[in-house]
PDB file of C-alpha atoms and ligand atoms in Angstrom:
ATOM      1  CA  PRO A   1     -10.414 -17.043   7.363  1.00  0.00           C
ATOM      2  CA  PRO A   2      -8.795 -17.172   3.290  1.00  0.00           C
ATOM      3  CA  PRO A   3      -8.514 -14.658   1.478  1.00  0.00           C
ATOM      4  CA  VAL A   4     -11.583 -15.121  -0.984  1.00  0.00           C
ATOM      5  CA  VAL A   5     -14.412 -17.806  -0.705  1.00  0.00           C
ATOM      6  CA  VAL A   6     -16.582 -18.275  -3.042  1.00  0.00           C
ATOM      7  CA  ASP A   7     -19.473 -20.382  -1.967  1.00  0.00           C
ATOM      8  CA  GLU A   8     -22.233 -21.893  -4.569  1.00  0.00           C
ATOM      9  CA  VAL A   9     -22.040 -18.855  -6.430  1.00  0.00           C
ATOM     10  CA  THR A  10     -24.693 -18.065  -9.072  1.00  0.00           C
ATOM     11  CA  PHE A  11     -25.365 -15.176 -11.814  1.00  0.00           C
ATOM     12  CA  ALA A  12     -26.972 -14.414 -14.949  1.00  0.00           C
ATOM     13  CA  TYR A  13     -27.152 -11.675 -16.731  1.00  0.00           C
ATOM     14  CA  PRO A  14     -30.568 -10.143 -17.637  1.00  0.00           C
ATOM     15  CA  GLY A  15     -32.547 -12.248 -19.760  1.00  0.00           C
ATOM     16  CA  ARG A  16     -30.017 -14.785 -20.360  1.00  0.00           C
ATOM     17  CA  PRO A  17     -29.047 -18.292 -18.986  1.00  0.00           C
ATOM     18  CA  PRO A  18     -26.960 -18.311 -15.799  1.00  0.00           C
ATOM     19  CA  ALA A  19     -23.391 -17.305 -16.471  1.00  0.00           C
ATOM     20  CA  LEU A  20     -22.258 -19.135 -13.109  1.00  0.00           C
ATOM     21  CA  ILE A  21     -24.246 -21.637 -11.404  1.00  0.00           C
ATOM     22  CA  GLY A  22     -23.356 -23.181  -7.858  1.00  0.00           C
ATOM     23  CA  VAL A  23     -19.662 -21.867  -8.330  1.00  0.00           C
ATOM     24  CA  SER A  24     -17.573 -22.597  -5.002  1.00  0.00           C
ATOM     25  CA  PHE A  25     -13.695 -22.247  -4.450  1.00  0.00           C
ATOM     26  CA  THR A  26     -11.250 -20.979  -1.921  1.00  0.00           C
ATOM     27  CA  ALA A  27      -8.204 -19.357  -2.642  1.00  0.00           C
ATOM     28  CA  GLU A  28      -5.190 -20.141  -0.134  1.00  0.00           C
ATOM     29  CA  PRO A  29      -3.236 -17.299   0.999  1.00  0.00           C
ATOM     30  CA  ARG A  30      -0.307 -15.894  -1.183  1.00  0.00           C
ATOM     31  CA  LYS A  31      -0.551 -18.544  -3.214  1.00  0.00           C
ATOM     32  CA  LEU A  32      -1.653 -18.838  -7.058  1.00  0.00           C
ATOM     33  CA  THR A  33      -5.405 -20.242  -7.971  1.00  0.00           C
ATOM     34  CA  ALA A  34      -5.572 -20.441 -11.701  1.00  0.00           C
ATOM     35  CA  ILE A  35      -9.184 -20.110 -13.294  1.00  0.00           C
ATOM     36  CA  VAL A  36      -8.928 -22.041 -16.533  1.00  0.00           C
ATOM     37  CA  GLY A  37     -11.417 -22.910 -18.839  1.00  0.00           C
ATOM     38  CA  PRO A  38     -12.804 -22.178 -22.831  1.00  0.00           C
ATOM     39  CA  SER A  39     -14.322 -19.006 -23.780  1.00  0.00           C
ATOM     40  CA  GLY A  40     -17.873 -18.043 -22.354  1.00  0.00           C
ATOM     41  CA  ALA A  41     -17.150 -20.150 -19.234  1.00  0.00           C
ATOM     42  CA  GLY A  42     -17.605 -17.744 -17.081  1.00  0.00           C
ATOM     43  CA  LYS A  43     -14.259 -16.502 -15.709  1.00  0.00           C
ATOM     44  CA  THR A  44     -14.425 -12.828 -16.465  1.00  0.00           C
ATOM     45  CA  THR A  45     -17.866 -12.607 -14.554  1.00  0.00           C
ATOM     46  CA  LEU A  46     -16.230 -14.237 -11.981  1.00  0.00           C
ATOM     47  CA  PHE A  47     -13.929 -11.563 -12.269  1.00  0.00           C
ATOM     48  CA  SER A  48     -16.347  -8.923 -12.264  1.00  0.00           C
ATOM     49  CA  LEU A  49     -18.137 -10.380  -9.444  1.00  0.00           C
ATOM     50  CA  LEU A  50     -14.954 -10.315  -7.214  1.00  0.00           C
ATOM     51  CA  GLN A  51     -14.753  -6.693  -7.926  1.00  0.00           C
ATOM     52  CA  ARG A  52     -18.555  -5.988  -7.194  1.00  0.00           C
ATOM     53  CA  PHE A  53     -19.177  -4.603 -10.749  1.00  0.00           C
ATOM     54  CA  TYR A  54     -22.224  -7.037 -10.279  1.00  0.00           C
ATOM     55  CA  ASP A  55     -23.763  -8.620  -7.536  1.00  0.00           C
ATOM     56  CA  HIS A  56     -23.933 -12.422  -7.696  1.00  0.00           C
ATOM     57  CA  GLN A  57     -27.614 -13.574  -7.266  1.00  0.00           C
ATOM     58  CA  GLY A  58     -26.931 -16.558  -5.218  1.00  0.00           C
ATOM     59  CA  GLY A  59     -24.161 -17.697  -2.944  1.00  0.00           C
ATOM     60  CA  ARG A  60     -21.907 -15.892  -1.055  1.00  0.00           C
ATOM     61  CA  ILE A  61     -18.604 -14.227  -1.802  1.00  0.00           C
ATOM     62  CA  MET A  62     -15.941 -13.657   1.184  1.00  0.00           C
ATOM     63  CA  LEU A  63     -12.839 -11.590   1.147  1.00  0.00           C
ATOM     64  CA  ALA A  64     -11.020 -12.274   4.382  1.00  0.00           C
ATOM     65  CA  GLY A  65     -14.049 -13.456   6.499  1.00  0.00           C
ATOM     66  CA  ASP A  66     -15.916 -10.019   5.261  1.00  0.00           C
ATOM     67  CA  ASP A  67     -19.167 -11.181   2.994  1.00  0.00           C
ATOM     68  CA  ILE A  68     -18.467  -8.416  -0.171  1.00  0.00           C
ATOM     69  CA  SER A  69     -21.828  -7.757  -0.453  1.00  0.00           C
ATOM     70  CA  ARG A  70     -22.014  -5.946   2.900  1.00  0.00           C
ATOM     71  CA  CYS A  71     -18.687  -4.166   1.900  1.00  0.00           C
ATOM     72  CA  ASP A  72     -19.244  -0.647   0.206  1.00  0.00           C
ATOM     73  CA  ARG A  73     -18.137  -0.824  -3.667  1.00  0.00           C
ATOM     74  CA  ALA A  74     -14.865   1.057  -3.194  1.00  0.00           C
ATOM     75  CA  GLU A  75     -13.524  -0.769  -0.441  1.00  0.00           C
ATOM     76  CA  VAL A  76     -14.114  -3.811  -2.212  1.00  0.00           C
ATOM     77  CA  ARG A  77     -11.853  -2.349  -5.203  1.00  0.00           C
ATOM     78  CA  GLN A  78      -9.463  -0.763  -2.442  1.00  0.00           C
ATOM     79  CA  ARG A  79      -8.674  -4.687  -1.336  1.00  0.00           C
ATOM     80  CA  ILE A  80      -8.851  -6.203  -4.603  1.00  0.00           C
ATOM     81  CA  ALA A  81      -6.445  -5.325  -7.420  1.00  0.00           C
ATOM     82  CA  TYR A  82      -6.986  -6.144 -11.521  1.00  0.00           C
ATOM     83  CA  VAL A  83      -4.492  -6.089 -14.195  1.00  0.00           C
ATOM     84  CA  GLU A  84      -5.726  -7.101 -17.766  1.00  0.00           C
ATOM     85  CA  GLN A  85      -4.012  -7.580 -20.891  1.00  0.00           C
ATOM     86  CA  ASP A  86      -2.650  -4.554 -23.146  1.00  0.00           C
ATOM     87  CA  THR A  87      -2.186  -2.205 -19.985  1.00  0.00           C
ATOM     88  CA  PRO A  88      -2.029   1.521 -21.419  1.00  0.00           C
ATOM     89  CA  MET A  89       0.842   4.080 -20.419  1.00  0.00           C
ATOM     90  CA  LEU A  90      -0.019   7.090 -18.948  1.00  0.00           C
ATOM     91  CA  ALA A  91       1.816   9.983 -21.214  1.00  0.00           C
ATOM     92  CA  GLY A  92       4.043  10.905 -18.098  1.00  0.00           C
ATOM     93  CA  THR A  93       7.262   9.365 -16.472  1.00  0.00           C
ATOM     94  CA  PHE A  94       8.032   5.591 -15.280  1.00  0.00           C
ATOM     95  CA  ARG A  95       7.681   6.545 -11.919  1.00  0.00           C
ATOM     96  CA  GLU A  96       4.017   8.465 -12.617  1.00  0.00           C
ATOM     97  CA  ASN A  97       2.815   5.238 -14.424  1.00  0.00           C
ATOM     98  CA  LEU A  98       4.144   3.462 -11.403  1.00  0.00           C
ATOM     99  CA  VAL A  99       2.596   5.630  -8.511  1.00  0.00           C
ATOM    100  CA  TYR A 100      -0.666   6.382 -10.408  1.00  0.00           C
ATOM    101  CA  ALA A 101      -2.997   3.976  -8.307  1.00  0.00           C
ATOM    102  CA  ALA A 102      -0.890   4.785  -4.877  1.00  0.00           C
ATOM    103  CA  PRO A 103       0.701   8.285  -4.633  1.00  0.00           C
ATOM    104  CA  GLY A 104       2.921   9.065  -1.717  1.00  0.00           C
ATOM    105  CA  SER A 105       4.363   5.700  -1.582  1.00  0.00           C
ATOM    106  CA  ASP A 106       7.684   5.910  -0.246  1.00  0.00           C
ATOM    107  CA  PRO A 107      11.002   5.111  -2.233  1.00  0.00           C
ATOM    108  CA  ALA A 108      11.527   1.480  -0.505  1.00  0.00           C
ATOM    109  CA  ALA A 109       7.917  -0.002  -1.048  1.00  0.00           C
ATOM    110  CA  ILE A 110       8.785   1.588  -4.717  1.00  0.00           C
ATOM    111  CA  ALA A 111      12.147  -0.016  -4.635  1.00  0.00           C
ATOM    112  CA  ASP A 112      10.469  -3.594  -3.223  1.00  0.00           C
ATOM    113  CA  VAL A 113       7.919  -3.649  -6.187  1.00  0.00           C
ATOM    114  CA  LEU A 114      10.292  -2.886  -8.808  1.00  0.00           C
ATOM    115  CA  ALA A 115      12.723  -5.700  -7.575  1.00  0.00           C
ATOM    116  CA  LEU A 116       9.994  -8.046  -7.632  1.00  0.00           C
ATOM    117  CA  THR A 117       8.773  -7.438 -11.082  1.00  0.00           C
ATOM    118  CA  GLY A 118      12.399  -7.584 -12.246  1.00  0.00           C
ATOM    119  CA  LEU A 119      11.760  -3.814 -13.527  1.00  0.00           C
ATOM    120  CA  ASP A 120      14.776  -2.650 -11.206  1.00  0.00           C
ATOM    121  CA  ARG A 121      17.290  -3.807 -13.734  1.00  0.00           C
ATOM    122  CA  LEU A 122      15.248  -1.843 -16.324  1.00  0.00           C
ATOM    123  CA  VAL A 123      14.994   1.520 -14.550  1.00  0.00           C
ATOM    124  CA  GLN A 124      18.706   1.512 -13.937  1.00  0.00           C
ATOM    125  CA  GLN A 125      19.158   1.486 -17.632  1.00  0.00           C
ATOM    126  CA  LEU A 126      16.812   4.065 -18.380  1.00  0.00           C
ATOM    127  CA  PRO A 127      18.884   7.494 -18.817  1.00  0.00           C
ATOM    128  CA  ASP A 128      16.757   9.154 -16.177  1.00  0.00           C
ATOM    129  CA  GLY A 129      15.867   6.386 -14.420  1.00  0.00           C
ATOM    130  CA  LEU A 130      12.226   6.802 -12.952  1.00  0.00           C
ATOM    131  CA  ASP A 131      12.135  10.256 -14.170  1.00  0.00           C
ATOM    132  CA  THR A 132      12.223   8.924 -17.646  1.00  0.00           C
ATOM    133  CA  PRO A 133       9.309   9.685 -20.071  1.00  0.00           C
ATOM    134  CA  VAL A 134       7.673   6.649 -21.122  1.00  0.00           C
ATOM    135  CA  GLY A 135       5.250   6.096 -23.429  1.00  0.00           C
ATOM    136  CA  VAL A 136       4.292   8.372 -26.729  1.00  0.00           C
ATOM    137  CA  ARG A 137       6.660  11.021 -25.401  1.00  0.00           C
ATOM    138  CA  GLY A 138       9.561   8.888 -24.486  1.00  0.00           C
ATOM    139  CA  VAL A 139      10.970   5.702 -24.112  1.00  0.00           C
ATOM    140  CA  THR A 140       8.636   2.877 -25.190  1.00  0.00           C
ATOM    141  CA  LEU A 141       8.490  -0.225 -23.372  1.00  0.00           C
ATOM    142  CA  SER A 142       7.576  -3.590 -24.626  1.00  0.00           C
ATOM    143  CA  GLY A 143       4.623  -5.706 -24.296  1.00  0.00           C
ATOM    144  CA  GLY A 144       6.119  -7.665 -21.348  1.00  0.00           C
ATOM    145  CA  GLU A 145       7.651  -4.782 -19.642  1.00  0.00           C
ATOM    146  CA  ARG A 146       3.720  -2.810 -19.415  1.00  0.00           C
ATOM    147  CA  GLN A 147       2.417  -5.848 -18.040  1.00  0.00           C
ATOM    148  CA  ARG A 148       5.122  -6.167 -15.408  1.00  0.00           C
ATOM    149  CA  LEU A 149       4.769  -2.138 -14.709  1.00  0.00           C
ATOM    150  CA  ALA A 150       0.919  -2.880 -14.310  1.00  0.00           C
ATOM    151  CA  ILE A 151       1.603  -5.607 -11.873  1.00  0.00           C
ATOM    152  CA  ALA A 152       4.056  -3.395  -9.811  1.00  0.00           C
ATOM    153  CA  ARG A 153       1.626  -0.428  -9.746  1.00  0.00           C
ATOM    154  CA  ALA A 154      -1.140  -2.940  -8.338  1.00  0.00           C
ATOM    155  CA  LEU A 155       1.043  -4.180  -6.092  1.00  0.00           C
ATOM    156  CA  LEU A 156       1.885  -0.855  -4.773  1.00  0.00           C
ATOM    157  CA  ARG A 157      -1.475  -0.473  -3.492  1.00  0.00           C
ATOM    158  CA  ARG A 158      -0.553  -3.672  -1.155  1.00  0.00           C
ATOM    159  CA  PRO A 159      -3.960  -5.282  -2.075  1.00  0.00           C
ATOM    160  CA  GLN A 160      -5.499  -8.243  -0.178  1.00  0.00           C
ATOM    161  CA  VAL A 161      -6.077 -10.169  -3.496  1.00  0.00           C
ATOM    162  CA  LEU A 162      -4.691  -9.616  -7.209  1.00  0.00           C
ATOM    163  CA  LEU A 163      -6.642 -10.844 -10.162  1.00  0.00           C
ATOM    164  CA  LEU A 164      -4.782 -11.502 -13.136  1.00  0.00           C
ATOM    165  CA  ASP A 165      -6.864 -11.187 -16.571  1.00  0.00           C
ATOM    166  CA  GLU A 166      -4.894 -12.774 -19.614  1.00  0.00           C
ATOM    167  CA  VAL A 167      -1.715 -10.752 -18.912  1.00  0.00           C
ATOM    168  CA  THR A 168       0.458 -12.860 -20.883  1.00  0.00           C
ATOM    169  CA  ALA A 169      -1.841 -12.759 -23.854  1.00  0.00           C
ATOM    170  CA  HIS A 170      -0.385 -10.999 -27.253  1.00  0.00           C
ATOM    171  CA  LEU A 171       3.488 -11.753 -25.933  1.00  0.00           C
ATOM    172  CA  ASP A 172       5.996 -13.460 -27.319  1.00  0.00           C
ATOM    173  CA  ALA A 173       7.472 -16.216 -25.598  1.00  0.00           C
ATOM    174  CA  ARG A 174      10.142 -14.921 -23.831  1.00  0.00           C
ATOM    175  CA  SER A 175       8.447 -11.968 -22.325  1.00  0.00           C
ATOM    176  CA  GLU A 176       5.570 -14.397 -21.174  1.00  0.00           C
ATOM    177  CA  HIS A 177       8.263 -16.716 -19.621  1.00  0.00           C
ATOM    178  CA  THR A 178       9.582 -13.590 -17.948  1.00  0.00           C
ATOM    179  CA  LEU A 179       5.780 -12.322 -16.795  1.00  0.00           C
ATOM    180  CA  ARG A 180       5.562 -15.528 -15.085  1.00  0.00           C
ATOM    181  CA  ARG A 181       8.354 -15.511 -12.874  1.00  0.00           C
ATOM    182  CA  THR A 182       6.696 -12.216 -12.191  1.00  0.00           C
ATOM    183  CA  ILE A 183       3.448 -13.516 -11.420  1.00  0.00           C
ATOM    184  CA  GLU A 184       5.159 -16.241  -9.047  1.00  0.00           C
ATOM    185  CA  ALA A 185       7.000 -13.988  -7.062  1.00  0.00           C
ATOM    186  CA  ALA A 186       3.899 -11.502  -6.923  1.00  0.00           C
ATOM    187  CA  SER A 187       1.922 -15.050  -5.685  1.00  0.00           C
ATOM    188  CA  ARG A 188       4.404 -14.949  -2.618  1.00  0.00           C
ATOM    189  CA  GLU A 189       3.657 -11.720  -1.410  1.00  0.00           C
ATOM    190  CA  CYS A 190      -0.033 -11.306  -2.416  1.00  0.00           C
ATOM    191  CA  THR A 191      -3.052 -13.795  -3.364  1.00  0.00           C
ATOM    192  CA  VAL A 192      -3.241 -14.458  -6.799  1.00  0.00           C
ATOM    193  CA  LEU A 193      -6.308 -15.399  -8.887  1.00  0.00           C
ATOM    194  CA  LEU A 194      -5.331 -16.005 -12.658  1.00  0.00           C
ATOM    195  CA  ILE A 195      -7.362 -16.462 -15.628  1.00  0.00           C
ATOM    196  CA  ALA A 196      -5.932 -18.633 -18.218  1.00  0.00           C
ATOM    197  CA  HIS A 197      -7.493 -20.427 -21.103  1.00  0.00           C
ATOM    198  CA  ARG A 198      -5.300 -23.760 -21.159  1.00  0.00           C
ATOM    199  CA  LEU A 199      -4.601 -26.114 -18.205  1.00  0.00           C
ATOM    200  CA  SER A 200      -1.241 -26.916 -20.063  1.00  0.00           C
ATOM    201  CA  THR A 201       0.453 -23.168 -19.291  1.00  0.00           C
ATOM    202  CA  VAL A 202      -0.619 -22.942 -15.432  1.00  0.00           C
ATOM    203  CA  THR A 203       1.918 -25.462 -14.191  1.00  0.00           C
ATOM    204  CA  SER A 204       3.194 -23.111 -11.554  1.00  0.00           C
ATOM    205  CA  ALA A 205      -0.248 -22.774  -9.654  1.00  0.00           C
ATOM    206  CA  HIS A 206      -0.772 -23.623  -6.471  1.00  0.00           C
ATOM    207  CA  ARG A 207      -4.818 -24.852  -7.146  1.00  0.00           C
ATOM    208  CA  LEU A 208      -6.682 -24.612 -10.514  1.00  0.00           C
ATOM    209  CA  VAL A 209     -10.416 -24.497 -11.098  1.00  0.00           C
ATOM    210  CA  VAL A 210     -11.489 -25.620 -14.308  1.00  0.00           C
ATOM    211  CA  LEU A 211     -14.993 -23.880 -15.320  1.00  0.00           C
ATOM    212  CA  ASP A 212     -16.681 -24.886 -17.971  1.00  0.00           C
ATOM    213  CA  GLN A 213     -20.479 -23.454 -19.019  1.00  0.00           C
ATOM    214  CA  GLY A 214     -20.544 -21.656 -15.905  1.00  0.00           C
ATOM    215  CA  ARG A 215     -20.073 -24.674 -13.480  1.00  0.00           C
ATOM    216  CA  VAL A 216     -16.933 -25.813 -11.844  1.00  0.00           C
ATOM    217  CA  ARG A 217     -15.809 -29.011 -13.534  1.00  0.00           C
ATOM    218  CA  SER A 218     -12.958 -29.802 -11.224  1.00  0.00           C
ATOM    219  CA  THR A 219     -10.546 -28.390  -8.786  1.00  0.00           C
ATOM    220  CA  GLY A 220      -6.903 -29.615  -8.139  1.00  0.00           C
ATOM    221  CA  THR A 221      -3.290 -29.258  -8.523  1.00  0.00           C
ATOM    222  CA  HIS A 222      -1.740 -29.484 -12.252  1.00  0.00           C
ATOM    223  CA  ALA A 223      -0.913 -33.064 -11.699  1.00  0.00           C
ATOM    224  CA  GLU A 224      -4.374 -34.053 -10.627  1.00  0.00           C
ATOM    225  CA  LEU A 225      -6.081 -32.618 -12.978  1.00  0.00           C
ATOM    226  CA  LEU A 226      -4.115 -33.989 -15.577  1.00  0.00           C
ATOM    227  CA  ALA A 227      -4.616 -37.561 -13.843  1.00  0.00           C
ATOM    228  CA  THR A 228      -8.239 -37.259 -14.157  1.00  0.00           C
ATOM    229  CA  ASP A 229      -8.570 -35.677 -17.652  1.00  0.00           C
TER     230      ASP A 229
HETATM  231  P1  ADP B   1     -15.207 -16.014 -20.039  1.00  0.00           P
HETATM  232  O1  ADP B   1     -14.406 -14.984 -19.552  1.00  0.00           O
HETATM  233  O2  ADP B   1     -15.020 -17.481 -19.550  1.00  0.00           O
HETATM  234  O3  ADP B   1     -14.959 -16.175 -21.537  1.00  0.00           O
HETATM  235  P2  ADP B   1     -17.393 -15.084 -19.538  1.00  0.00           P
HETATM  236  O4  ADP B   1     -17.599 -14.431 -18.399  1.00  0.00           O
HETATM  237  O5  ADP B   1     -16.930 -13.656 -20.472  1.00  0.00           O
HETATM  238  O6  ADP B   1     -16.690 -16.207 -19.893  1.00  0.00           O
HETATM  239  O7  ADP B   1     -18.984 -15.021 -20.126  1.00  0.00           O
HETATM  240  C1  ADP B   1     -19.757 -16.331 -19.491  1.00  0.00           C
HETATM  241  C2  ADP B   1     -21.260 -16.165 -20.066  1.00  0.00           C
HETATM  242  O8  ADP B   1     -21.875 -14.794 -20.009  1.00  0.00           O
HETATM  243  C3  ADP B   1     -21.000 -16.528 -21.891  1.00  0.00           C
HETATM  244  O9  ADP B   1     -22.411 -17.188 -22.156  1.00  0.00           O
HETATM  245  C4  ADP B   1     -21.673 -14.890 -22.292  1.00  0.00           C
HETATM  246  O10 ADP B   1     -22.034 -14.573 -23.643  1.00  0.00           O
HETATM  247  C5  ADP B   1     -22.146 -14.181 -21.081  1.00  0.00           C
HETATM  248  N1  ADP B   1     -21.932 -12.804 -20.876  1.00  0.00           N
HETATM  249  C6  ADP B   1     -20.696 -12.010 -20.537  1.00  0.00           C
HETATM  250  N2  ADP B   1     -20.633 -11.340 -20.393  1.00  0.00           N
HETATM  251  C7  ADP B   1     -21.870 -10.757 -20.997  1.00  0.00           C
HETATM  252  C8  ADP B   1     -22.663  -9.564 -20.783  1.00  0.00           C
HETATM  253  N3  ADP B   1     -22.134  -8.291 -20.327  1.00  0.00           N
HETATM  254  N4  ADP B   1     -24.257  -9.354 -21.069  1.00  0.00           N
HETATM  255  C9  ADP B   1     -24.651 -10.626 -21.376  1.00  0.00           C
HETATM  256  N5  ADP B   1     -24.054 -12.012 -21.379  1.00  0.00           N
HETATM  257  C10 ADP B   1     -22.794 -11.563 -21.190  1.00  0.00           C
HETATM  258  P1  ADP B   2      -3.868 -18.468 -23.655  1.00  0.00           P
HETATM  259  O1  ADP B   2      -4.397 -19.637 -23.780  1.00  0.00           O
HETATM  260  O2  ADP B   2      -4.617 -17.043 -23.985  1.00  0.00           O
HETATM  261  O3  ADP B   2      -2.631 -18.224 -24.391  1.00  0.00           O
HETATM  262  P2  ADP B   2      -2.347 -19.391 -21.422  1.00  0.00           P
HETATM  263  O4  ADP B   2      -3.232 -20.407 -20.932  1.00  0.00           O
HETATM  264  O5  ADP B   2      -0.743 -19.756 -22.278  1.00  0.00           O
HETATM  265  O6  ADP B   2      -3.374 -18.275 -22.294  1.00  0.00           O
HETATM  266  O7  ADP B   2      -2.013 -18.416 -20.235  1.00  0.00           O
HETATM  267  C1  ADP B   2      -2.963 -17.339 -19.704  1.00  0.00           C
HETATM  268  C2  ADP B   2      -2.539 -16.765 -18.265  1.00  0.00           C
HETATM  269  O8  ADP B   2      -1.924 -18.018 -17.692  1.00  0.00           O
HETATM  270  C3  ADP B   2      -1.592 -15.861 -18.339  1.00  0.00           C
HETATM  271  O9  ADP B   2      -1.962 -14.870 -18.273  1.00  0.00           O
HETATM  272  C4  ADP B   2      -0.145 -16.669 -17.863  1.00  0.00           C
HETATM  273  O10 ADP B   2       0.245 -15.616 -17.162  1.00  0.00           O
HETATM  274  C5  ADP B   2      -0.641 -17.521 -17.180  1.00  0.00           C
HETATM  275  N1  ADP B   2       0.370 -18.866 -16.729  1.00  0.00           N
HETATM  276  C6  ADP B   2       0.516 -19.214 -17.831  1.00  0.00           C
HETATM  277  N2  ADP B   2       1.315 -20.259 -17.484  1.00  0.00           N
HETATM  278  C7  ADP B   2       1.770 -19.873 -16.136  1.00  0.00           C
HETATM  279  C8  ADP B   2       2.832 -20.204 -15.374  1.00  0.00           C
HETATM  280  N3  ADP B   2       3.653 -21.525 -15.274  1.00  0.00           N
HETATM  281  N4  ADP B   2       2.619 -19.741 -14.196  1.00  0.00           N
HETATM  282  C9  ADP B   2       2.266 -18.722 -13.828  1.00  0.00           C
HETATM  283  N5  ADP B   2       1.276 -18.392 -14.527  1.00  0.00           N
HETATM  284  C10 ADP B   2       0.872 -18.794 -15.682  1.00  0.00           C
END
């Protein structure tokens, strides 16, 4: 079964008009699916439902064939990793920040995620490598480096699905470009769902789902959507 199936999902916050109305889409394994839409479209709400912070009120959400309303919340959050904008760093070493959510990771797994996120070269340049203190008490990482570290940390947990919520917000053009390459690499290893504001910037997504006022307005490849816009 596909890693994520969202099928006619409906959700309203208490006393509010529906935030999601009959939303359906499927994410393909090890591909990048972008959820695009203006502010208020329902993107964040959709990510909240996928993590079971709230329960959807109509329709179904399936994770690799399992109905998430029948899975316990801890299990859902083990299978789905989430990275948002501006990841804070712990007062500790680079290694502690990396293995925070996956203690006991072996060196080969750590080397893999560092290579995938392009952080291997950064770590080589740190005075004590992985054991260099970062954050307030140590070396300052740039915004883009912190976001790549957050993605490496998430991947180390071997999630089935990685949710990325505006992870390139607040970055300069160069850092954003590097981070996009990391996202593309991550999406070859893991199923990635990514929230974006604008269609124009998500050219590398396998499929885009355009949300507007809680409804799916269109789905397709970047080229298909530009042709119908
Ligand atoms: P997006 O992420 O695309 O900007 P949201 O999912 O945040 O959209 O919001 C969808 C709709 O739900 C909006 O009308 C928003 O005002 C409303 N909404 C979001 N969060 C809450 C909340 N906690 N309580 C009530 N309404 C909310
Ligand atoms: P904003 O409108 O907030 O500036 P963008 O539309 O530029 O946001 O991008 C939002 C998200 O889309 C970011 O999280 C970024 O990682 C992702 N993104 C943009 N372009 C690409 C791309 N070519 N490949 C992969 N991800 C992308």
